[in-house]
């Protein structure tokens, strides 16, 4: 692969942020661009080549409002209580809470909500089966977000409506036996570019041959 291609790919991989405050609520998103990104997304792997994914694209304003109200029921008290997480990165958490609160308040205004679903009831699965099921849709969800980002659209993986997913299922006619895995708000982003996030050094979180063994 030519070096210049690698540069572009690495840039997308390192700058696909969770976009909330820079979502452009006023710019319409073409259905074709969603389909184009989903077409790329479903090149992702699935356990046993199961391809049990289904994607619900919600553009209807009344349905987006209903989903946003469900989301806020969970998100508002959760975000007020603060987020958990790694103590060493807690300096970032204030900004995440602020940004997540903004998204919760404005979610109904985001022009497209994408709800990735997968066939199967995933509650109380043993670890190997849960990994197999979630692992058969989350790589595609991330590919979808990467494809969006490379076309000038922002997104954020959210999971906060899942405690009331049954009500979202009723709203969207999702049948029993199908599990919602998140809700991805999608819009064009404002501004030009994003920066890599600050993460712990990879050497600190990578062990070689044994737990906590440095290279
Ligand atoms: C499994 C998962 C669930 C998440 N759920 C939410 C959510 O419900 N709401 C939200 O605003 N962000 C959510 N996020 C986004 C994270 O807050 C975000 O990835 C994190 O703060 C790091 O920021 P970055 O993605 O820009 O690097 C979720 C991310 C993941 C991976």
Coordinates of N, CA and C and ligand atoms in Angstrom, one line a residue:
X1 N 0.8 -1.2 0.0 CA 0.0 0.0 0.0 C 0.9 1.3 0.0
X2 N 0.6 2.2 -0.9 CA 1.5 3.4 -0.9 C 1.4 4.1 0.4
X3 N 2.6 4.8 0.8 CA 2.7 5.4 2.1 C 1.6 6.5 2.2
X4 N 1.3 7.2 1.1 CA 0.3 8.3 1.3 C -1.1 7.8 1.7
X5 N -1.4 6.5 1.2 CA -2.7 5.9 1.6 C -2.7 5.6 3.1
X6 N -1.5 5.1 3.6 CA -1.4 4.7 5.0 C -1.6 6.0 5.9
X7 N -1.0 7.1 5.4 CA -1.2 8.3 6.2 C -2.6 8.7 6.3
X8 N -3.4 8.6 5.2 CA -4.8 9.0 5.3 C -5.6 8.0 6.2
X9 N -5.3 6.7 6.1 CA -6.0 5.7 6.9 C -5.7 5.9 8.3
X10 N -4.4 6.1 8.7 CA -4.0 6.3 10.1 C -4.7 7.6 10.6
X11 N -4.8 8.6 9.8 CA -5.4 9.8 10.3 C -6.9 9.6 10.6
X12 N -7.6 8.8 9.8 CA -9.0 8.5 10.1 C -9.1 7.6 11.4
X13 N -8.2 6.7 11.5 CA -8.2 5.7 12.6 C -7.9 6.5 13.9
X14 N -7.1 7.5 13.9 CA -6.7 8.2 15.1 C -7.5 9.4 15.4
X15 N -8.4 9.8 14.5 CA -9.2 11.0 14.7 C -10.7 10.8 14.6
X16 N -11.1 9.6 14.7 CA -12.6 9.4 14.6 C -13.0 9.5 16.1
X17 N -13.4 10.7 16.5 CA -13.8 11.0 17.8 C -15.3 10.7 18.0
X18 N -15.8 10.7 19.2 CA -17.2 10.7 19.6 C -17.6 12.2 19.4
X19 N -18.4 12.4 18.3 CA -18.8 13.8 18.0 C -20.1 14.1 18.6
X20 N -20.2 15.1 19.4 CA -21.5 15.5 20.0 C -21.7 17.0 19.7
X21 N -20.8 17.8 20.2 CA -21.0 19.3 20.1 C -20.9 19.8 18.7
X22 N -20.2 19.1 17.9 CA -19.9 19.5 16.5 C -20.8 18.8 15.5
X23 N -22.0 18.3 15.9 CA -22.9 17.7 15.0 C -23.8 18.9 14.4
X24 N -23.9 18.9 13.1 CA -24.6 20.0 12.4 C -26.1 19.5 12.3
X25 N -26.9 20.1 13.2 CA -28.3 19.7 13.2 C -29.1 20.2 12.0
X26 N -28.6 21.2 11.3 CA -29.3 21.9 10.3 C -29.1 21.3 8.9
X27 N -28.0 20.5 8.8 CA -27.7 20.0 7.4 C -28.3 18.6 7.2
X28 N -29.0 18.5 6.1 CA -29.7 17.2 5.9 C -28.6 16.2 5.5
X29 N -28.9 14.9 5.9 CA -28.0 13.8 5.5 C -28.7 13.0 4.5
X30 N -28.0 12.8 3.3 CA -28.6 12.0 2.2 C -28.7 10.6 2.6
X31 N -29.9 9.9 2.3 CA -30.0 8.5 2.6 C -28.9 7.7 2.0
X32 N -28.5 8.1 0.8 CA -27.5 7.3 0.0 C -26.1 7.3 0.7
X33 N -25.8 8.3 1.5 CA -24.5 8.3 2.1 C -24.5 7.3 3.3
X34 N -25.7 7.2 4.0 CA -25.9 6.3 5.0 C -25.7 4.9 4.5
X35 N -26.4 4.6 3.3 CA -26.3 3.3 2.7 C -24.9 3.0 2.3
X36 N -24.2 4.0 1.7 CA -22.8 3.8 1.3 C -21.9 3.4 2.5
X37 N -22.1 4.0 3.6 CA -21.3 3.7 4.8 C -21.7 2.4 5.4
X38 N -23.0 2.0 5.3 CA -23.4 0.7 5.8 C -22.9 -0.4 4.9
X39 N -22.8 -0.1 3.6 CA -22.3 -1.1 2.7 C -20.8 -1.4 3.0
X40 N -20.1 -0.4 3.4 CA -18.7 -0.6 3.8 C -18.7 -1.3 5.2
X41 N -19.6 -0.9 6.1 CA -19.6 -1.5 7.4 C -19.8 -3.0 7.4
X42 N -20.6 -3.5 6.5 CA -21.0 -4.9 6.6 C -19.9 -5.8 5.8
X43 N -18.8 -5.1 5.6 CA -17.6 -5.9 5.2 C -16.9 -6.4 6.5
X44 N -17.4 -6.0 7.6 CA -16.7 -6.4 8.9 C -17.0 -7.9 9.2
X45 N -16.1 -8.5 10.0 CA -16.3 -9.9 10.3 C -17.5 -10.2 11.2
X46 N -18.0 -11.4 11.1 CA -19.0 -11.9 12.0 C -18.7 -13.3 12.4
X47 N -19.0 -13.7 13.6 CA -18.8 -15.1 14.1 C -19.5 -16.1 13.2
X48 N -18.7 -17.1 12.7 CA -19.3 -18.1 11.8 C -19.9 -17.5 10.6
X49 N -19.5 -16.3 10.2 CA -20.1 -15.6 9.1 C -21.6 -15.5 9.2
X50 N -22.1 -15.3 10.5 CA -23.5 -15.3 10.7 C -24.3 -14.1 10.1
X51 N -23.6 -12.9 10.1 CA -24.3 -11.7 9.5 C -25.7 -11.5 10.0
X52 N -25.9 -11.7 11.3 CA -27.2 -11.5 11.9 C -27.5 -10.0 12.2
X53 N -26.8 -9.1 11.5 CA -27.1 -7.7 11.8 C -28.3 -7.2 11.0
X54 N -28.9 -6.2 11.6 CA -30.0 -5.4 10.9 C -29.8 -4.0 11.4
X55 N -30.0 -3.0 10.5 CA -29.7 -1.6 10.8 C -31.0 -0.8 10.7
X56 N -31.4 -0.2 11.7 CA -32.6 0.7 11.6 C -32.2 2.1 11.5
X57 N -32.5 2.7 10.4 CA -32.1 4.1 10.2 C -33.4 5.0 10.5
X58 N -33.3 5.8 11.5 CA -34.5 6.6 11.9 C -34.3 8.0 11.5
X59 N -35.1 8.5 10.6 CA -35.1 9.9 10.2 C -36.4 10.6 10.6
X60 N -37.4 9.8 10.8 CA -38.7 10.4 11.2 C -38.6 11.3 12.5
X61 N -39.0 12.5 12.4 CA -38.8 13.5 13.5 C -39.5 13.0 14.8
X62 N -40.7 12.5 14.6 CA -41.5 12.1 15.8 C -40.8 10.9 16.5
X63 N -40.3 10.0 15.7 CA -39.6 8.8 16.3 C -38.3 9.2 16.9
X64 N -37.6 10.2 16.3 CA -36.3 10.6 16.9 C -36.6 11.3 18.2
X65 N -37.7 12.1 18.3 CA -38.1 12.7 19.6 C -38.4 11.7 20.6
X66 N -39.2 10.7 20.2 CA -39.5 9.6 21.2 C -38.3 8.9 21.7
X67 N -37.3 8.6 20.8 CA -36.1 7.9 21.2 C -35.3 8.8 22.1
X68 N -35.2 10.1 21.8 CA -34.4 11.1 22.6 C -35.0 11.2 24.0
X69 N -36.3 11.1 24.1 CA -37.0 11.2 25.4 C -36.6 9.9 26.2
X70 N -36.6 8.8 25.6 CA -36.2 7.5 26.3 C -34.8 7.7 26.7
X71 N -33.9 8.1 25.8 CA -32.5 8.3 26.1 C -32.3 9.2 27.3
X72 N -33.0 10.3 27.4 CA -32.8 11.2 28.5 C -33.3 10.7 29.8
X73 N -34.3 9.8 29.8 CA -34.7 9.2 31.0 C -33.6 8.5 31.7
X74 N -32.7 7.9 31.0 CA -31.6 7.1 31.6 C -30.4 8.1 31.7
X75 N -30.1 8.9 30.6 CA -28.9 9.6 30.6 C -28.9 10.7 31.6
X76 N -30.0 11.4 31.9 CA -29.9 12.6 32.7 C -29.5 12.2 34.1
X77 N -30.1 11.2 34.8 CA -29.6 10.9 36.2 C -28.2 10.2 36.1
X78 N -27.9 9.5 35.0 CA -26.6 8.8 34.9 C -25.5 9.9 34.8
X79 N -25.7 10.9 34.0 CA -24.7 11.9 33.8 C -24.5 12.8 35.0
X80 N -25.7 13.0 35.7 CA -25.6 13.9 36.9 C -24.7 13.2 38.0
X81 N -24.8 11.8 38.0 CA -24.1 11.1 39.0 C -22.6 11.0 38.6
X82 N -22.2 11.4 37.4 CA -20.8 11.3 37.0 C -20.5 10.0 36.4
X83 N -19.5 9.9 35.6 CA -19.1 8.6 34.9 C -18.1 7.9 35.7
X84 N -18.1 6.6 35.6 CA -17.0 5.8 36.1 C -15.8 5.9 35.3
X85 N -14.9 5.0 35.4 CA -13.7 5.0 34.4 C -12.4 5.0 35.1
X86 N -11.4 4.9 34.3 CA -10.0 4.8 34.8 C -9.6 6.1 35.5
X87 N -9.2 6.0 36.7 CA -8.8 7.2 37.5 C -7.7 8.0 36.8
X88 N -6.8 7.4 36.1 CA -5.7 8.1 35.5 C -6.2 9.0 34.3
X89 N -7.4 8.7 33.8 CA -7.8 9.6 32.7 C -9.0 10.5 33.2
X90 N -9.2 10.6 34.5 CA -10.4 11.2 35.0 C -10.4 12.7 34.7
X91 N -9.2 13.3 34.4 CA -9.2 14.7 34.0 C -10.1 15.0 32.8
X92 N -10.2 13.9 31.9 CA -11.0 14.1 30.7 C -12.5 13.9 30.9
X93 N -12.8 13.4 32.1 CA -14.2 13.0 32.3 C -15.2 14.1 32.4
X94 N -14.7 15.2 33.0 CA -15.6 16.4 33.1 C -16.0 16.9 31.7
X95 N -15.1 16.9 30.7 CA -15.4 17.3 29.4 C -16.4 16.3 28.7
X96 N -16.2 15.0 29.0 CA -17.1 14.0 28.4 C -18.5 14.2 29.0
X97 N -18.6 14.4 30.3 CA -19.9 14.6 30.9 C -20.6 15.8 30.3
X98 N -19.9 16.9 30.1 CA -20.4 18.1 29.6 C -20.9 17.9 28.1
X99 N -20.1 17.2 27.3 CA -20.4 16.9 25.9 C -21.6 15.9 25.9
X100 N -21.6 14.9 26.7 CA -22.6 13.9 26.7 C -24.0 14.5 27.1
X101 N -23.9 15.4 28.1 CA -25.1 16.1 28.5 C -25.7 16.9 27.4
X102 N -24.8 17.6 26.7 CA -25.3 18.4 25.5 C -26.0 17.5 24.5
X103 N -25.3 16.3 24.2 CA -26.0 15.4 23.2 C -27.3 14.9 23.7
X104 N -27.4 14.6 25.0 CA -28.7 14.1 25.5 C -29.8 15.2 25.4
X105 N -29.4 16.4 25.6 CA -30.4 17.5 25.5 C -30.9 17.7 24.1
X106 N -30.0 17.5 23.1 CA -30.3 17.8 21.8 C -30.5 16.6 20.8
X107 N -30.5 15.5 21.4 CA -30.5 14.2 20.6 C -31.6 14.2 19.5
X108 N -32.8 14.7 19.9 CA -33.9 14.7 18.9 C -33.6 15.6 17.7
X109 N -32.6 16.5 17.8 CA -32.3 17.4 16.7 C -31.3 16.7 15.7
X110 N -30.7 15.7 16.1 CA -29.7 15.0 15.2 C -30.5 14.4 14.1
X111 N -30.1 14.7 12.8 CA -31.0 14.3 11.7 C -31.2 12.8 11.5
X112 N -30.2 12.0 11.9 CA -30.3 10.5 11.7 C -29.9 9.8 13.0
X113 N -30.7 8.9 13.4 CA -30.4 7.9 14.5 C -30.3 6.5 13.8
X114 N -29.1 5.9 14.0 CA -29.0 4.5 13.5 C -29.0 3.5 14.7
X115 N -29.9 2.6 14.7 CA -29.9 1.6 15.7 C -29.4 0.2 15.2
X116 N -28.2 -0.2 15.5 CA -27.7 -1.5 15.0 C -28.4 -2.6 15.9
X117 N -28.9 -3.6 15.2 CA -29.5 -4.7 15.9 C -28.9 -6.0 15.5
X118 N -29.0 -7.0 16.3 CA -28.5 -8.3 16.0 C -29.5 -9.4 16.4
X119 N -29.7 -10.4 15.6 CA -30.6 -11.5 15.9 C -30.0 -12.2 17.1
X120 N -30.9 -12.5 18.0 CA -30.5 -13.3 19.3 C -30.9 -12.5 20.5
X121 N -31.1 -13.2 21.6 CA -31.4 -12.6 22.9 C -30.0 -12.7 23.6
X122 N -29.4 -11.5 23.9 CA -28.1 -11.6 24.4 C -28.0 -11.5 26.0
X123 N -29.1 -11.2 26.6 CA -29.1 -11.1 28.1 C -28.7 -12.5 28.7
X124 N -27.9 -12.4 29.7 CA -27.4 -13.6 30.4 C -26.8 -14.7 29.6
X125 N -26.1 -14.3 28.5 CA -25.3 -15.3 27.7 C -24.0 -15.6 28.4
X126 N -23.5 -16.8 28.3 CA -22.1 -17.0 28.9 C -21.1 -16.1 28.0
X127 N -19.9 -15.9 28.6 CA -19.0 -15.0 28.0 C -18.7 -15.3 26.6
X128 N -18.5 -16.5 26.3 CA -18.0 -16.8 24.9 C -19.1 -16.5 23.9
X129 N -20.4 -16.8 24.3 CA -21.5 -16.5 23.4 C -21.8 -15.0 23.3
X130 N -21.6 -14.3 24.4 CA -21.8 -12.8 24.4 C -20.8 -12.2 23.5
X131 N -19.5 -12.6 23.7 CA -18.4 -12.1 22.9 C -18.7 -12.4 21.4
X132 N -19.2 -13.6 21.1 CA -19.5 -13.9 19.7 C -20.6 -13.1 19.2
X133 N -21.6 -12.7 20.0 CA -22.7 -11.9 19.5 C -22.4 -10.5 19.3
X134 N -21.9 -9.9 20.4 CA -21.5 -8.5 20.3 C -20.4 -8.3 19.4
X135 N -19.5 -9.3 19.3 CA -18.4 -9.2 18.4 C -18.7 -9.3 17.0
X136 N -20.0 -9.7 16.7 CA -20.5 -9.9 15.4 C -21.2 -8.6 14.9
X137 N -21.2 -7.6 15.7 CA -21.8 -6.3 15.2 C -21.0 -5.1 15.5
X138 N -20.2 -5.2 16.7 CA -19.5 -4.0 17.0 C -18.4 -3.6 16.0
X139 N -17.7 -4.6 15.5 CA -16.7 -4.2 14.4 C -17.4 -3.4 13.3
X140 N -18.5 -3.9 12.9 CA -19.3 -3.2 11.8 C -19.7 -1.8 12.2
X141 N -20.1 -1.7 13.5 CA -20.6 -0.3 14.0 C -19.4 0.6 13.9
X142 N -18.2 0.2 14.3 CA -17.0 1.0 14.2 C -16.6 1.3 12.8
X143 N -16.7 0.3 11.9 CA -16.4 0.6 10.5 C -17.4 1.7 9.9
X144 N -18.7 1.6 10.4 CA -19.7 2.5 9.9 C -19.2 3.9 10.4
X145 N -18.8 4.1 11.6 CA -18.4 5.4 12.1 C -17.1 5.9 11.4
X146 N -16.2 5.0 11.1 CA -15.0 5.4 10.3 C -15.4 5.9 8.9
X147 N -16.3 5.1 8.3 CA -16.7 5.5 6.9 C -17.4 6.9 6.9
X148 N -18.3 7.1 8.0 CA -18.9 8.4 8.1 C -17.9 9.5 8.2
X149 N -17.0 9.3 9.1 CA -16.0 10.3 9.4 C -15.2 10.7 8.2
X150 N -14.8 9.7 7.4 CA -14.0 10.0 6.2 C -14.8 10.7 5.1
X151 N -16.1 10.8 5.3 CA -17.0 11.5 4.4 C -17.5 12.8 5.0
X152 N -17.0 13.2 6.1 CA -17.3 14.5 6.7 C -18.5 14.4 7.7
X153 N -18.9 13.2 8.1 CA -20.0 13.1 9.0 C -19.5 12.6 10.4
X154 N -20.1 13.1 11.4 CA -19.7 12.7 12.8 C -20.8 11.8 13.4
X155 N -20.3 11.0 14.4 CA -21.2 10.1 15.0 C -20.7 9.8 16.4
X156 N -21.5 9.1 17.2 CA -21.0 8.7 18.5 C -21.8 7.4 18.9
X157 N -21.1 6.4 19.3 CA -21.8 5.2 19.8 C -22.4 5.5 21.1
X158 N -23.7 5.3 21.3 CA -24.3 5.5 22.6 C -25.1 4.2 22.9
X159 N -25.2 4.0 24.2 CA -25.9 2.8 24.7 C -26.9 3.1 25.8
X160 N -27.1 4.4 26.1 CA -27.9 4.8 27.2 C -29.4 4.5 27.1
X161 N -29.9 4.3 25.9 CA -31.3 4.0 25.8 C -31.6 2.5 26.0
X162 N -30.5 1.7 26.1 CA -30.7 0.2 26.1 C -31.5 -0.3 27.3
X163 N -31.4 0.4 28.5 CA -32.3 -0.1 29.6 C -33.8 0.0 29.3
X164 N -34.1 0.9 28.3 CA -35.6 0.9 27.9 C -35.7 0.5 26.5
X165 N -34.8 -0.4 26.0 CA -34.8 -0.8 24.6 C -36.2 -1.5 24.2
X166 N -36.9 -2.0 25.2 CA -38.2 -2.7 24.8 C -39.1 -1.6 24.3
X167 N -39.1 -0.4 24.9 CA -40.0 0.6 24.4 C -39.5 1.1 23.0
X168 N -38.2 1.2 22.8 CA -37.8 1.5 21.4 C -38.2 0.5 20.4
X169 N -38.1 -0.8 20.9 CA -38.5 -1.9 20.0 C -40.0 -1.7 19.6
X170 N -40.8 -1.4 20.6 CA -42.3 -1.2 20.3 C -42.4 0.0 19.3
X171 N -41.7 1.0 19.5 CA -41.8 2.2 18.6 C -41.4 1.9 17.2
X172 N -40.4 1.0 17.0 CA -39.8 0.7 15.7 C -40.2 -0.7 15.2
X173 N -41.1 -1.3 15.8 CA -41.6 -2.7 15.4 C -40.5 -3.7 15.3
X174 N -39.5 -3.6 16.2 CA -38.4 -4.6 16.3 C -39.0 -5.8 17.0
X175 N -38.9 -7.0 16.3 CA -39.5 -8.2 16.9 C -38.7 -8.7 18.1
X176 N -39.4 -9.6 18.8 CA -38.8 -10.3 19.9 C -37.7 -11.2 19.3
X177 N -36.6 -11.4 20.1 CA -35.5 -12.2 19.6 C -34.5 -11.4 18.8
X178 N -34.7 -10.1 18.7 CA -33.7 -9.2 18.1 C -33.2 -8.2 19.2
X179 N -31.9 -8.1 19.3 CA -31.3 -7.2 20.3 C -30.7 -5.9 19.7
X180 N -31.1 -4.8 20.3 CA -30.5 -3.5 19.9 C -29.2 -3.4 20.6
X181 N -28.2 -2.9 19.9 CA -26.8 -2.9 20.5 C -26.4 -1.4 20.8
X182 N -27.2 -0.4 20.4 CA -26.8 1.0 20.6 C -27.7 1.9 19.8
X183 N -27.3 3.1 19.9 CA -28.0 4.2 19.1 C -26.9 5.1 18.6
X184 N -26.7 5.2 17.3 CA -25.6 6.1 16.8 C -26.3 7.3 16.1
X185 N -26.2 8.4 16.8 CA -26.6 9.7 16.1 C -25.6 10.1 15.0
X186 N -26.1 10.5 13.9 CA -25.3 10.8 12.7 C -25.7 12.2 12.2
X187 N -24.7 13.0 11.9 CA -24.9 14.3 11.2 C -23.6 14.7 10.6
X188 N -23.6 15.6 9.6 CA -22.4 16.2 9.2 C -21.7 16.9 10.4
X189 N -20.4 17.0 10.4 CA -19.8 17.7 11.5 C -19.4 19.1 11.0
X190 N -19.3 20.0 12.0 CA -18.9 21.4 11.7 C -17.4 21.4 11.9
X191 N -16.7 22.4 11.3 CA -15.2 22.5 11.5 C -14.5 21.6 10.5
X192 N -13.2 21.6 10.5 CA -12.4 20.9 9.5 C -12.0 19.5 9.9
X193 N -11.5 19.4 11.1 CA -10.8 18.1 11.4 C -10.9 17.8 12.9
X194 N -10.4 16.7 13.3 CA -10.3 16.3 14.7 C -8.9 15.9 15.0
X195 N -8.6 15.9 16.3 CA -7.3 15.5 16.8 C -7.3 14.2 17.4
X196 N -6.1 13.5 17.4 CA -6.0 12.3 18.2 C -6.3 12.6 19.7
X197 N -6.9 11.6 20.4 CA -7.2 11.8 21.8 C -6.0 11.5 22.6
X198 N -5.9 12.0 23.9 CA -4.9 11.6 24.8 C -5.2 10.2 25.4
X199 N -4.3 9.3 25.2 CA -4.6 7.9 25.8 C -3.3 7.6 26.6
X200 N -3.5 6.6 27.5 CA -2.3 6.1 28.2 C -1.3 5.5 27.2
X201 N 0.0 5.6 27.5 CA 0.9 5.1 26.5 C 0.7 3.6 26.3
X202 N 0.7 3.2 25.1 CA 0.4 1.8 24.7 C 1.3 0.8 25.5
X203 N 2.6 1.2 25.7 CA 3.5 0.3 26.4 C 3.0 0.0 27.8
X204 N 2.3 0.9 28.4 CA 1.8 0.7 29.8 C 0.6 -0.3 29.9
X205 N -0.1 -0.4 28.8 CA -1.3 -1.2 28.8 C -1.1 -2.5 27.9
X206 N 0.1 -2.7 27.4 CA 0.3 -3.9 26.6 C 1.3 -4.8 27.3
X207 N 0.9 -6.0 27.5 CA 1.8 -7.0 28.2 C 2.2 -8.0 27.2
X208 N 3.5 -8.5 27.4 CA 4.0 -9.4 26.4 C 4.2 -10.8 27.1
X209 N 3.6 -11.7 26.7 CA 3.8 -13.1 27.1 C 3.2 -13.5 28.5
X210 N 3.1 -12.5 29.4 CA 2.5 -12.7 30.7 C 1.9 -11.4 31.2
X211 N 0.9 -11.5 32.0 CA 0.3 -10.3 32.6 C 1.3 -9.4 33.2
X212 N 1.3 -8.1 32.9 CA 2.1 -7.1 33.4 C 3.6 -7.2 33.0
X213 N 3.9 -8.1 32.0 CA 5.2 -8.3 31.6 C 5.6 -7.3 30.5
X214 N 6.6 -6.4 30.7 CA 7.0 -5.5 29.7 C 7.7 -6.2 28.6
X215 N 7.8 -5.6 27.4 CA 8.6 -6.1 26.3 C 10.0 -6.0 26.6
Ligands
LIG1 C1 -19.7 0.9 24.5 C2 -19.7 2.4 24.5 C3 -20.8 3.0 24.9 C4 -20.9 4.4 24.9 N1 -22.1 5.0 25.3 C5 -22.2 6.3 25.2 C6 -23.4 7.0 25.5 O1 -24.4 6.3 25.8 N2 -23.5 8.3 25.3 C7 -22.4 9.1 24.9 O2 -22.6 10.3 24.8 N3 -21.2 8.5 24.6 C8 -21.1 7.2 24.7 N4 -19.9 6.5 24.4 C9 -18.8 7.4 23.9 C10 -17.6 7.5 24.9 O3 -18.0 8.4 25.9 C11 -16.4 8.0 24.2 O4 -16.0 6.9 23.3 C12 -15.2 8.3 25.2 O5 -15.5 9.4 26.0 C13 -13.9 8.6 24.4 O6 -14.1 9.6 23.5 P1 -13.7 9.4 22.0 O7 -14.6 8.4 21.4 O8 -13.9 10.8 21.4 O9 -12.2 9.0 22.0 C14 -19.8 5.2 24.4 C15 -18.7 4.5 23.9 C16 -18.6 3.1 23.9 C17 -17.4 2.4 23.3

